[in-house]
Amino acid sequence: MKKLINAADSVVGDALRGLAAAHPSLRVRDQVVYRASGPRAGKVGLVSGGGSGHEPLHAGFVGHGMLDAACPGEIFTSPVPDQIIDATRAVDGGAGVLHIVKNYTGDVLNFEMAAELCDDVDVASVLVDDDVAVQDSLYTAGRRGTGATLFVEKIAGALAEEGAPLDVVARVAAEVDDRSRSFGVALTSCTTPAAGKPTFDLPDDRVELGIGIHGEPGRRRAPMAPARELAAVAMEAVHGDLPLQGDLLVLVNGMGGTPLMELYVVFAEVDAFIRGKGARIARSLVGDYVTSLDMQGFSVTVCRLDDELTRLWDAPVETPGLRWGR
Amino acid sequence: MKKLINAADSVVGDALRGLAAAHPSLRVRDQVVYRASGPRAGKVGLVSGGGSGHEPLHAGFVGHGMLDAACPGEIFTSPVPDQIIDATRAVDGGAGVLHIVKNYTGDVLNFEMAAELCDDVDVASVLVDDDVAVQDSLYTAGRRGTGATLFVEKIAGALAEEGAPLDVVARVAAEVDDRSRSFGVALTSCTTPAAGKPTFDLPDDRVELGIGIHGEPGRRRAPMAPARELAAVAMEAVHGDLPLQGDLLVLVNGMGGTPLMELYVVFAEVDAFIRGKGARIARSLVGDYVTSLDMQGFSVTVCRLDDELTRLWDAPVETPGLRWGR
């Protein structure tokens, strides 16, 4: 294993030092990443978090129009309740706090525990479970949360920025999850710094269809195939669960080790597939957003838009990982 | 080799289809990427290009505040003069066109030939040669052009957008190159789709110090080391060539296969090194900007800023690979 780290046990802290140094708009305290500007009175606060190794998720999405704080755990490990409690109290501007939680058992438990212990703050929670690949998995009861997390954080973040109350922000966040589906494909395993060797073995001529973002098993292994066929497998899985229709928001996401050029090759095939179903990509992202360390592969996340969700998606955002103006 | 492609000989065209589908602000015609909005009368046009495999460079930097057109060649292969001629004529708004050329022999020859054949357009040229690692190399006489290309494209692009004349845009572009230095480190080789195997062999316990963006040899091989030491080697090389002082623009760049988390670990070390020399990172970027397919590793590019260059760096930019407002 060769990684750009100082030591396996300091990698999360070292990376957070770099994040803070690179982005003056952020503050890092006790392994929680905050907006440097602090909470805004009357605005619902948004807190997310989860294991590290999925960068830029979540810390890279702290800033205007998205999160108020992110709680990074150790690599592929849930944040502890104390982090979440600190974050929740710190970002409360009096309008309450929304927890955005990917559906992994450890994350769910620790966010629930933190919410219970923050009885001085009005806390609501949304669970993200967009991955259609498998029901129940290594770390999950039900479906896993993957790419839709970014959609939920962006759209709920825009709504909170406008001053919407907590129940509305929570309802729309859940609606985004309801309207979103994902499917991932791995060409290679990831390697965690602590283990120092690949999480799973995948032969040179095989891919894992339906991979999870921690290397959890998918639906099946299949021979390596052209991008067109791999994209079709992912899109059939999505389409079979939630038919593709109308205007879609589409993320073609790299798992961390895949060149951008290849993601654009996949995007072209995803676009052709969607047109073939009579639907349309109205908004899109192509790049590394919800990664799995150095894994090679991609995932596709699709969200059925309506006018209001499109408006919120287009609202200004200013974070290290996602930024645009009007 | 496992890559998300349909075939080795269609990868560039397939990726450009995806780029066009993902970004309505771009148009692709005859393997040239243009702003969909076309040339603006009285604005200097900016054209760059080079081999593919370095995405988002260059096509991802076409848009307001940066390039008017990019000419992608085949993978690690110079664009042909016809592409450059098409691009140059198409983006000329009557104020002339600046060619931004990375210093590789093929690129230099083909851009020169295109400029000569475009005798109906006023063409100036800037050569980017920021890589301090080696003098002369596999594809280069003199120093190689790497990360500073992005700085030149951004700053010259901002100046052109303001309506500066061709000679001024060319002069400032050359000044950015003069003030910039880079050094890269590879942990692994890249693999081109056509070859299907690593470009060079690098043992599991070795790194290549001073790597080029096509896998050209660097200064030497060394044992794998902590990020702090690898960052110090890169920064000593830069500092030894152009002392670090004052306000700096710093890019910690991924080579394509390295997780963002590791780049932030490197950034923290680069920041500490620069503070140790009494200088300051005033502006920065961390991520995959000038890549080498799936290579794992990083490069650092440093530019000595002044007030005017800082102002131009901060000017709005709206491209797939780089975007911010005021």
XYZ file of C-alpha atoms in Angstrom:
652
model
C 0.000 0.000 0.000
C 1.242 3.470 -0.915
C -0.784 6.384 0.393
C -0.098 10.072 0.877
C -0.403 9.960 4.638
C 1.843 10.446 7.654
C 0.440 7.507 9.622
C -2.683 5.375 9.427
C -3.940 6.616 12.778
C -3.490 10.335 12.063
C -4.940 10.527 8.565
C -8.348 11.981 9.463
C -6.873 14.671 11.715
C -4.121 15.482 9.225
C -6.635 15.828 6.382
C -8.831 18.092 8.521
C -5.819 20.314 9.215
C -5.360 20.601 5.475
C -9.041 21.309 4.938
C -8.975 24.118 7.496
C -5.775 25.557 6.025
C -7.170 25.488 2.480
C -10.591 26.951 3.263
C -10.741 30.018 5.516
C -14.552 29.745 5.336
C -14.342 26.645 7.571
C -13.374 26.025 11.186
C -12.388 22.654 12.605
C -12.854 22.006 16.325
C -12.820 18.628 18.101
C -13.135 16.783 14.776
C -16.217 18.765 13.718
C -16.170 21.046 10.661
C -18.184 24.279 10.934
C -18.863 27.341 8.858
C -16.470 29.987 10.167
C -19.348 32.457 10.073
C -21.217 30.573 12.806
C -24.956 29.956 13.113
C -27.474 32.458 11.710
C -30.344 33.431 13.982
C -33.640 32.026 12.758
C -32.073 29.675 10.199
C -32.511 25.923 10.540
C -29.082 24.355 11.091
C -28.020 21.377 8.968
C -25.698 18.728 10.386
C -24.483 15.655 8.583
C -21.630 13.260 9.072
C -20.437 9.731 8.705
C -17.255 7.797 8.274
C -14.317 9.489 6.592
C -13.034 8.226 3.245
C -15.947 9.579 1.186
C -14.517 13.066 0.552
C -15.661 15.649 -0.394
C -18.723 14.243 1.456
C -19.481 15.565 4.095
C -16.974 18.167 5.281
C -16.526 19.524 1.748
C -20.201 20.463 1.693
C -20.125 22.801 4.682
C -20.873 26.355 3.651
C -23.532 28.747 2.409
C -26.420 26.860 0.831
C -25.525 23.444 2.247
C -24.412 22.193 5.657
C -23.705 24.162 8.809
C -21.522 21.426 10.248
C -20.142 17.999 9.359
C -19.022 15.285 11.769
C -16.358 13.089 10.195
C -15.740 9.775 11.917
C -12.601 7.744 11.538
C -12.285 6.038 8.161
C -15.476 4.115 7.353
C -16.488 4.527 11.013
C -19.470 6.445 12.376
C -18.901 9.730 14.186
C -19.358 9.445 17.934
C -22.384 11.013 19.648
C -20.221 13.701 21.299
C -19.240 15.095 17.905
C -22.859 15.209 16.809
C -23.988 16.792 20.081
C -21.300 19.496 19.808
C -22.273 20.205 16.210
C -25.993 20.281 16.901
C -25.714 22.732 19.784
C -23.201 24.922 17.962
C -25.245 25.416 14.787
C -28.637 25.963 16.391
C -29.780 29.463 15.553
C -33.012 28.996 17.472
C -34.946 27.427 14.590
C -33.840 23.874 15.253
C -31.438 21.491 13.548
C -31.860 18.862 10.847
C -29.695 15.734 11.002
C -29.004 14.251 7.565
C -28.075 10.606 8.161
C -26.972 7.999 5.668
C -28.593 4.657 6.436
C -25.821 2.708 8.149
C -26.588 1.147 11.507
C -23.791 2.894 13.389
C -24.624 6.307 11.953
C -28.323 5.876 12.692
C -27.706 4.846 16.304
C -25.213 7.593 17.046
C -27.297 10.355 15.481
C -30.367 9.091 17.389
C -28.458 9.041 20.648
C -27.123 12.555 20.031
C -30.610 13.855 19.200
C -31.960 12.414 22.444
C -29.186 13.968 24.490
C -29.713 17.390 22.825
C -33.077 17.873 24.497
C -32.444 21.630 24.578
C -32.476 21.769 20.755
C -35.380 21.036 18.403
C -33.926 18.243 16.236
C -35.447 16.549 13.203
C -33.816 13.813 11.181
C -33.875 12.548 7.608
C -32.584 9.128 6.641
C -30.973 8.743 3.208
C -31.398 5.274 1.672
C -31.163 5.612 -2.100
C -29.032 2.618 -3.113
C -31.258 0.115 -4.943
C -28.551 -2.543 -5.200
C -29.340 -4.593 -2.097
C -31.802 -4.833 0.768
C -29.838 -5.128 4.039
C -26.076 -5.228 3.835
C -22.903 -5.491 5.845
C -23.540 -2.309 7.873
C -27.161 -1.600 7.028
C -30.717 -2.704 7.700
C -32.710 -1.653 4.640
C -31.112 0.255 1.809
C -27.774 2.033 1.967
C -27.391 5.791 1.698
C -25.046 6.966 -1.041
C -25.142 9.657 -3.754
C -28.564 11.092 -2.859
C -26.995 12.440 0.319
C -25.480 15.235 -1.747
C -28.881 16.035 -3.300
C -30.537 16.123 0.129
C -27.802 18.331 1.579
C -27.953 20.770 -1.359
C -31.725 21.092 -1.597
C -32.430 21.135 2.151
C -29.545 23.587 2.501
C -31.078 25.976 -0.015
C -34.440 25.791 1.731
C -32.902 26.432 5.150
C -31.012 29.404 3.722
C -34.348 30.898 2.639
C -35.652 30.690 6.200
C -38.019 27.730 5.870
C -39.039 26.183 9.224
C -37.638 22.870 10.455
C -40.685 20.736 9.595
C -40.676 21.984 5.994
C -36.917 21.500 5.561
C -37.228 17.959 6.974
C -40.206 17.142 4.747
C -38.522 18.321 1.545
C -35.294 16.528 2.510
C -37.254 13.280 2.860
C -38.990 13.959 -0.437
C -35.618 14.309 -2.202
C -34.592 10.930 -0.797
C -37.931 9.420 -1.916
C -37.391 10.682 -5.429
C -33.760 9.484 -5.687
C -32.175 6.151 -6.588
C -28.529 5.034 -6.937
C -26.477 2.094 -8.170
C -22.694 1.631 -8.068
C -20.138 -0.455 -9.948
C -16.617 -1.244 -8.717
C -13.665 -2.086 -10.937
C -11.298 -2.385 -7.974
C -11.471 -2.566 -4.218
C -10.598 0.300 -1.926
C -7.731 -0.014 0.556
C -8.085 1.478 4.020
C -4.903 2.887 5.570
C -5.387 0.761 8.704
C -5.745 -2.538 6.817
C -3.105 -1.715 4.229
C -4.523 -4.204 1.735
C -7.607 -4.297 -0.480
C -10.898 -4.667 1.413
C -12.019 -7.372 -1.005
C -10.514 -9.390 -3.835
C -11.790 -8.702 -7.315
C -10.152 -10.511 -10.219
C -8.670 -8.514 -13.098
C -11.483 -9.519 -15.434
C -14.433 -8.978 -13.061
C -16.498 -6.075 -11.733
C -18.765 -5.877 -8.691
C -22.270 -4.720 -9.652
C -24.108 -2.859 -6.904
C -21.040 -2.074 -4.796
C -21.412 -0.178 -1.522
C -19.280 2.836 -0.651
C -17.319 0.879 1.953
C -16.713 -2.032 -0.369
C -19.795 -3.942 0.852
C -20.881 -6.625 -1.610
C -23.322 -5.756 -4.360
C -25.740 -7.929 -6.308
C -23.280 -10.019 -8.245
C -19.973 -10.162 -10.010
C -19.814 -10.034 -13.766
C -17.154 -10.011 -16.456
C -15.588 -6.645 -17.192
C -17.591 -5.004 -19.992
C -17.653 -1.802 -22.062
C -18.805 1.369 -20.301
C -22.054 1.271 -22.285
C -22.992 -2.099 -20.777
C -21.957 -1.199 -17.236
C -23.930 2.042 -17.439
C -26.940 0.097 -18.727
C -26.807 -2.331 -15.787
C -26.782 0.591 -13.347
C -29.535 2.449 -15.158
C -31.771 -0.642 -15.536
C -31.483 -1.172 -11.786
C -32.489 2.425 -11.114
C -35.232 2.447 -13.749
C -36.627 -0.867 -12.490
C -37.090 0.658 -9.056
C -38.288 4.135 -9.993
C -39.174 4.619 -13.657
C -37.168 7.345 -15.369
C -39.526 10.079 -16.472
C -39.658 13.831 -16.809
C -36.802 16.102 -15.798
C -34.001 14.391 -13.920
C -31.082 15.466 -11.774
C -28.250 13.023 -12.477
C -24.952 12.506 -10.665
C -22.307 10.371 -12.350
C -19.998 9.931 -9.419
C -16.431 8.666 -9.276
C -15.473 6.341 -6.430
C -12.131 8.123 -5.877
C -9.633 6.403 -8.172
C -11.340 6.793 -11.551
C -10.182 9.471 -14.013
C -12.669 12.212 -14.909
C -12.359 11.278 -18.591
C -13.885 7.874 -17.857
C -16.731 9.434 -15.873
C -17.616 11.527 -18.933
C -17.641 8.354 -21.046
C -20.144 6.898 -18.557
C -22.168 10.115 -18.533
C -22.603 9.941 -22.322
C -24.026 6.423 -21.968
C -26.278 7.386 -19.049
C -27.589 10.306 -21.087
C -28.327 8.040 -24.071
C -30.090 5.521 -21.811
C -32.285 8.200 -20.261
C -33.206 9.670 -23.628
C -34.125 6.157 -24.742
C -36.684 6.029 -21.934
C -38.169 9.359 -22.997
C -36.841 11.243 -19.989
C -34.352 14.121 -19.880
C -31.310 15.123 -17.845
C -32.215 18.635 -16.713
C -29.352 19.075 -14.231
C -26.190 17.061 -13.714
C -22.903 16.620 -11.926
C -19.930 14.570 -13.100
C -17.007 13.956 -10.759
C -15.842 12.619 -7.407
C -18.468 13.572 -4.813
C -19.254 10.488 -2.693
C -16.116 8.407 -2.833
C -14.722 5.245 -1.358
C -11.037 6.067 -0.811
C -9.076 4.887 -3.865
C -11.726 2.575 -5.326
C -12.038 2.607 -9.117
C -15.588 2.613 -10.382
C -18.649 4.814 -10.558
C -22.135 5.244 -9.239
C -25.161 6.886 -10.788
C -27.754 8.745 -8.739
C -30.975 9.970 -10.306
C -33.549 12.298 -8.727
C -36.894 13.124 -10.300
C -37.112 16.895 -10.254
C -40.097 19.191 -10.080
C -40.037 22.965 -10.489
C -39.503 23.659 -6.805
C -36.675 21.144 -6.417
C -35.035 22.509 -9.561
C -35.233 26.032 -8.150
C -33.629 24.889 -4.900
C -30.926 22.940 -6.751
C -30.090 26.084 -8.727
C -29.864 28.303 -5.634
C -26.382 29.659 -4.885
C -23.995 27.397 -3.024
C -20.533 28.149 -1.711
C -18.677 25.162 -0.305
C -15.274 23.613 -1.054
C -16.925 20.732 -2.936
C -19.812 22.473 -4.683
C -20.102 26.103 -5.631
C -22.081 28.236 -7.992
C -23.695 31.621 -8.016
C -26.857 32.711 -9.757
C -6.495 -3.200 -17.272
C -10.040 -2.218 -16.319
C -11.257 1.150 -17.546
C -14.681 2.724 -17.968
C -14.443 2.971 -21.751
C -16.155 1.456 -24.758
C -12.966 0.947 -26.766
C -9.425 2.274 -26.583
C -9.748 4.062 -29.917
C -13.045 5.818 -29.135
C -12.323 7.061 -25.625
C -11.561 10.692 -26.476
C -14.630 11.070 -28.690
C -16.860 9.262 -26.198
C -15.662 11.464 -23.339
C -16.263 14.606 -25.410
C -19.830 13.429 -26.111
C -20.297 13.141 -22.370
C -18.739 16.561 -21.784
C -21.102 18.170 -24.288
C -24.107 16.352 -22.815
C -23.212 17.395 -19.270
C -22.440 21.046 -20.003
C -24.885 22.970 -22.201
C -22.461 25.919 -21.991
C -20.063 24.007 -24.281
C -20.158 22.932 -27.922
C -17.962 20.200 -29.404
C -17.208 20.264 -33.132
C -14.473 18.323 -34.951
C -12.754 17.478 -31.668
C -12.587 21.107 -30.540
C -14.474 22.328 -27.450
C -15.953 25.851 -27.656
C -18.036 28.130 -25.518
C -21.588 27.724 -26.809
C -21.956 31.492 -26.654
C -19.365 31.979 -29.402
C -16.713 34.705 -29.676
C -17.303 38.164 -28.233
C -16.451 41.107 -30.457
C -13.384 42.962 -29.222
C -12.350 40.284 -26.705
C -9.036 38.482 -27.102
C -9.722 34.796 -27.727
C -7.888 32.178 -25.649
C -7.078 28.783 -27.136
C -5.244 25.981 -25.390
C -4.934 22.276 -25.956
C -2.738 19.251 -25.665
C -2.998 15.531 -25.296
C -6.063 14.082 -23.587
C -5.720 12.254 -20.275
C -5.147 15.389 -18.165
C -8.806 16.219 -17.476
C -10.249 18.625 -16.485
C -7.360 20.356 -18.317
C -8.020 21.783 -20.956
C -11.606 21.227 -22.101
C -12.955 21.585 -18.578
C -11.580 25.141 -18.449
C -13.568 26.470 -21.409
C -16.045 29.136 -20.334
C -16.442 32.651 -19.016
C -13.229 33.896 -17.453
C -10.954 31.223 -18.912
C -10.605 29.632 -22.360
C -12.654 30.252 -25.489
C -11.682 26.916 -26.993
C -9.672 23.793 -26.178
C -8.138 21.362 -28.637
C -7.851 17.880 -27.118
C -5.531 15.510 -28.922
C -5.678 11.767 -28.573
C -4.424 10.458 -25.234
C -1.006 11.947 -24.428
C -0.785 13.090 -28.077
C -0.648 16.652 -29.378
C -3.681 18.103 -31.132
C -3.201 18.375 -34.905
C -2.775 21.789 -36.553
C -6.234 21.595 -38.184
C -7.902 21.532 -34.780
C -5.888 24.543 -33.626
C -6.567 26.444 -36.870
C -10.325 25.788 -36.573
C -10.302 26.913 -32.964
C -8.223 30.027 -33.621
C -10.429 31.264 -36.467
C -13.638 30.430 -34.632
C -12.834 32.334 -31.422
C -11.337 35.445 -32.985
C -13.555 38.385 -32.082
C -11.327 40.799 -33.983
C -8.875 41.420 -31.115
C -6.617 38.476 -31.856
C -6.045 35.120 -30.203
C -3.618 33.907 -27.535
C -2.317 30.344 -27.764
C -1.489 28.848 -24.357
C 0.957 26.023 -25.017
C 2.466 23.556 -22.583
C 6.125 22.965 -23.380
C 6.103 19.608 -25.164
C 7.795 19.394 -28.526
C 4.739 18.155 -30.427
C 2.435 20.764 -28.925
C 4.912 23.553 -29.628
C 5.374 22.518 -33.275
C 1.679 22.083 -33.982
C 0.641 25.350 -32.341
C 3.422 27.165 -34.268
C 2.327 25.628 -37.536
C -1.296 26.546 -36.861
C -0.337 30.121 -35.992
C 1.588 30.471 -39.254
C -1.321 29.109 -41.278
C -3.778 31.491 -39.565
C -2.258 34.553 -41.220
C -5.702 36.189 -41.228
C -5.730 36.236 -37.403
C -3.447 38.150 -35.038
C -1.973 35.318 -32.921
C 0.298 35.549 -29.902
C 1.620 32.605 -27.937
C 2.705 31.847 -24.381
C 4.756 28.814 -23.468
C 4.180 27.210 -20.063
C 7.279 25.552 -18.580
C 6.895 25.484 -14.817
C 8.122 22.003 -13.858
C 11.457 22.352 -12.049
C 12.071 18.597 -11.874
C 14.174 18.117 -14.999
C 15.759 20.036 -17.849
C 14.835 18.321 -21.149
C 12.767 15.170 -20.983
C 11.117 12.460 -23.023
C 8.897 14.854 -24.998
C 10.396 18.209 -24.104
C 13.341 20.505 -24.745
C 13.642 22.674 -21.650
C 11.214 22.408 -18.809
C 7.815 20.714 -18.970
C 4.529 22.560 -18.654
C 2.242 21.277 -15.895
C 0.125 22.863 -13.162
C 0.923 26.499 -13.970
C -1.112 26.055 -17.152
C -4.239 26.394 -15.048
C -2.922 29.604 -13.452
C -2.072 31.070 -16.861
C -5.471 30.134 -18.312
C -7.341 31.601 -15.329
C -5.447 34.867 -15.044
C -5.101 35.526 -18.779
C -8.768 34.592 -19.128
C -9.812 37.180 -16.559
C -7.750 39.841 -18.286
C -9.178 39.013 -21.698
C -12.678 39.155 -20.253
C -11.971 42.730 -19.122
C -11.092 43.734 -22.670
C -7.293 43.958 -22.359
C -5.469 43.968 -25.717
C -3.588 40.931 -27.029
C -0.093 42.165 -26.180
C -1.067 42.822 -22.567
C -2.834 39.472 -22.166
C 0.215 37.712 -23.621
C 2.612 39.644 -21.391
C 0.728 38.879 -18.186
C 0.321 35.223 -19.205
C 4.092 34.968 -19.597
C 4.568 36.724 -16.266
C 2.361 34.133 -14.527
C 4.508 31.379 -15.988
C 7.671 33.229 -14.880
C 6.363 33.440 -11.341
C 5.247 29.771 -11.139
C 7.066 26.542 -10.304
C 5.886 22.912 -10.005
C 7.115 19.531 -8.834
C 5.304 16.161 -8.989
C 5.560 12.833 -7.164
C 4.174 9.528 -8.439
C 3.187 6.592 -6.254
C 2.028 4.536 -9.234
C 2.256 4.640 -13.008
C -0.614 5.626 -15.252
C -2.018 3.129 -17.763
C -3.075 4.349 -21.199
C -6.074 2.573 -22.756
C -4.085 1.801 -25.912
C -1.181 0.167 -24.082
C -3.342 -1.567 -21.504
C -0.476 -1.879 -19.059
C 1.411 0.551 -16.810
C 3.588 3.056 -18.682
C 6.461 2.385 -16.300
C 7.274 -0.059 -13.526
C 7.465 1.322 -10.023
C 8.034 -1.116 -7.161
C 5.567 -1.229 -4.271
C 8.032 0.456 -1.915
C 9.269 3.215 -4.253
C 8.077 6.590 -5.503
C 9.198 8.627 -8.520
C 10.266 12.134 -7.509
C 9.784 14.747 -10.223
C 7.354 12.728 -12.334
C 5.999 14.180 -15.577
C 2.309 14.194 -16.422
C 2.754 11.502 -19.055
C 4.810 9.288 -16.788
C 8.122 10.725 -18.021
C 10.966 10.034 -15.601
C 11.675 12.485 -12.807
C 14.866 13.178 -10.895
C 15.180 9.938 -9.005
C 13.412 7.125 -7.272
C 13.230 6.995 -3.520
C 11.710 4.793 -0.851
C 8.064 5.439 -0.064
C 7.885 7.963 2.778
C 5.346 9.832 4.906
C 3.394 12.628 3.207
C 5.361 15.197 5.226
C 8.648 14.055 3.674
C 7.288 13.781 0.134
C 5.775 17.247 0.404
C 9.109 18.571 1.688
C 10.987 17.109 -1.297
C 8.579 18.805 -3.689
C 8.663 22.110 -1.819
C 12.457 22.144 -1.475
C 12.710 21.678 -5.244
C 10.334 24.585 -5.841
C 11.931 26.797 -3.189
C 15.420 26.040 -4.490
C 14.418 27.367 -7.887
C 12.279 30.346 -6.871
C 12.423 31.281 -3.202
C 9.056 31.176 -1.462
C 8.177 34.654 -0.295
C 5.183 36.916 0.092
C 1.671 35.913 -0.897
C 1.449 32.657 -2.812
C -1.132 30.934 -4.971
C -0.764 27.196 -4.337
C -2.249 24.236 -6.168
C -2.012 20.810 -4.550
C -3.010 18.719 -7.519
C -4.021 15.076 -7.716
C -2.709 12.989 -10.597
C -6.086 11.295 -11.170
C -6.106 8.244 -8.921
C -5.417 9.801 -5.521
C -8.246 10.363 -3.015
C -9.051 13.948 -2.058
C -8.432 13.107 1.610
C -4.775 12.399 0.837
C -4.416 15.660 -1.085
C -5.609 17.533 2.003
C -2.982 15.693 4.061
C -0.371 16.934 1.576
C -1.829 20.449 1.627
C -1.404 20.636 5.402
C 2.283 19.778 5.002
C 2.784 22.229 2.139
C 1.165 24.951 4.218
C 3.468 24.194 7.173
C 6.520 24.230 4.888
C 5.576 27.591 3.411
C 4.950 29.139 6.829
C 8.345 27.836 7.855
C 9.893 29.914 5.071
C 8.057 33.015 6.195
C 5.711 33.077 3.221
C 1.910 32.714 3.143
C -0.667 30.821 1.097
C -3.029 33.590 0.040
C -5.057 31.570 -2.471
C -5.226 27.821 -3.041
C -6.779 24.910 -4.875
C -6.806 21.274 -3.761
C -8.013 18.574 -6.134
C -7.616 16.909 -9.525
C -6.898 19.653 -12.070
C -3.951 18.548 -14.227
C -4.050 14.786 -14.163
C -2.277 11.838 -15.703
C -5.085 9.326 -16.265
C -5.233 6.982 -13.249
C -1.807 7.789 -11.806
C -1.611 7.995 -8.017
C 0.445 10.887 -6.722
C 0.405 14.648 -6.471
C 2.051 17.768 -7.746
C 2.461 21.165 -6.144
C 2.428 24.385 -8.127
C 3.291 27.706 -6.521
C 2.855 31.171 -8.039
C 4.138 34.365 -6.427
C 1.168 36.712 -6.420
C 0.997 40.474 -6.524
C -2.113 42.608 -6.051
C -3.023 42.627 -9.732
C -2.588 38.865 -10.182
C -4.637 38.257 -7.030
C -7.411 40.469 -8.377
C -7.425 38.559 -11.679
C -7.365 35.187 -9.875
C -10.403 36.283 -7.850
C -12.366 37.431 -10.908
C -15.492 35.383 -11.680
C -15.026 32.145 -13.602
C -17.652 29.785 -14.925
C -16.291 26.568 -16.398
C -16.972 22.883 -15.693
C -13.663 22.528 -13.867
C -13.413 25.868 -12.045
C -16.211 28.200 -11.028
C -16.786 30.999 -8.633
C -18.616 34.282 -8.543
C -17.691 37.487 -6.798
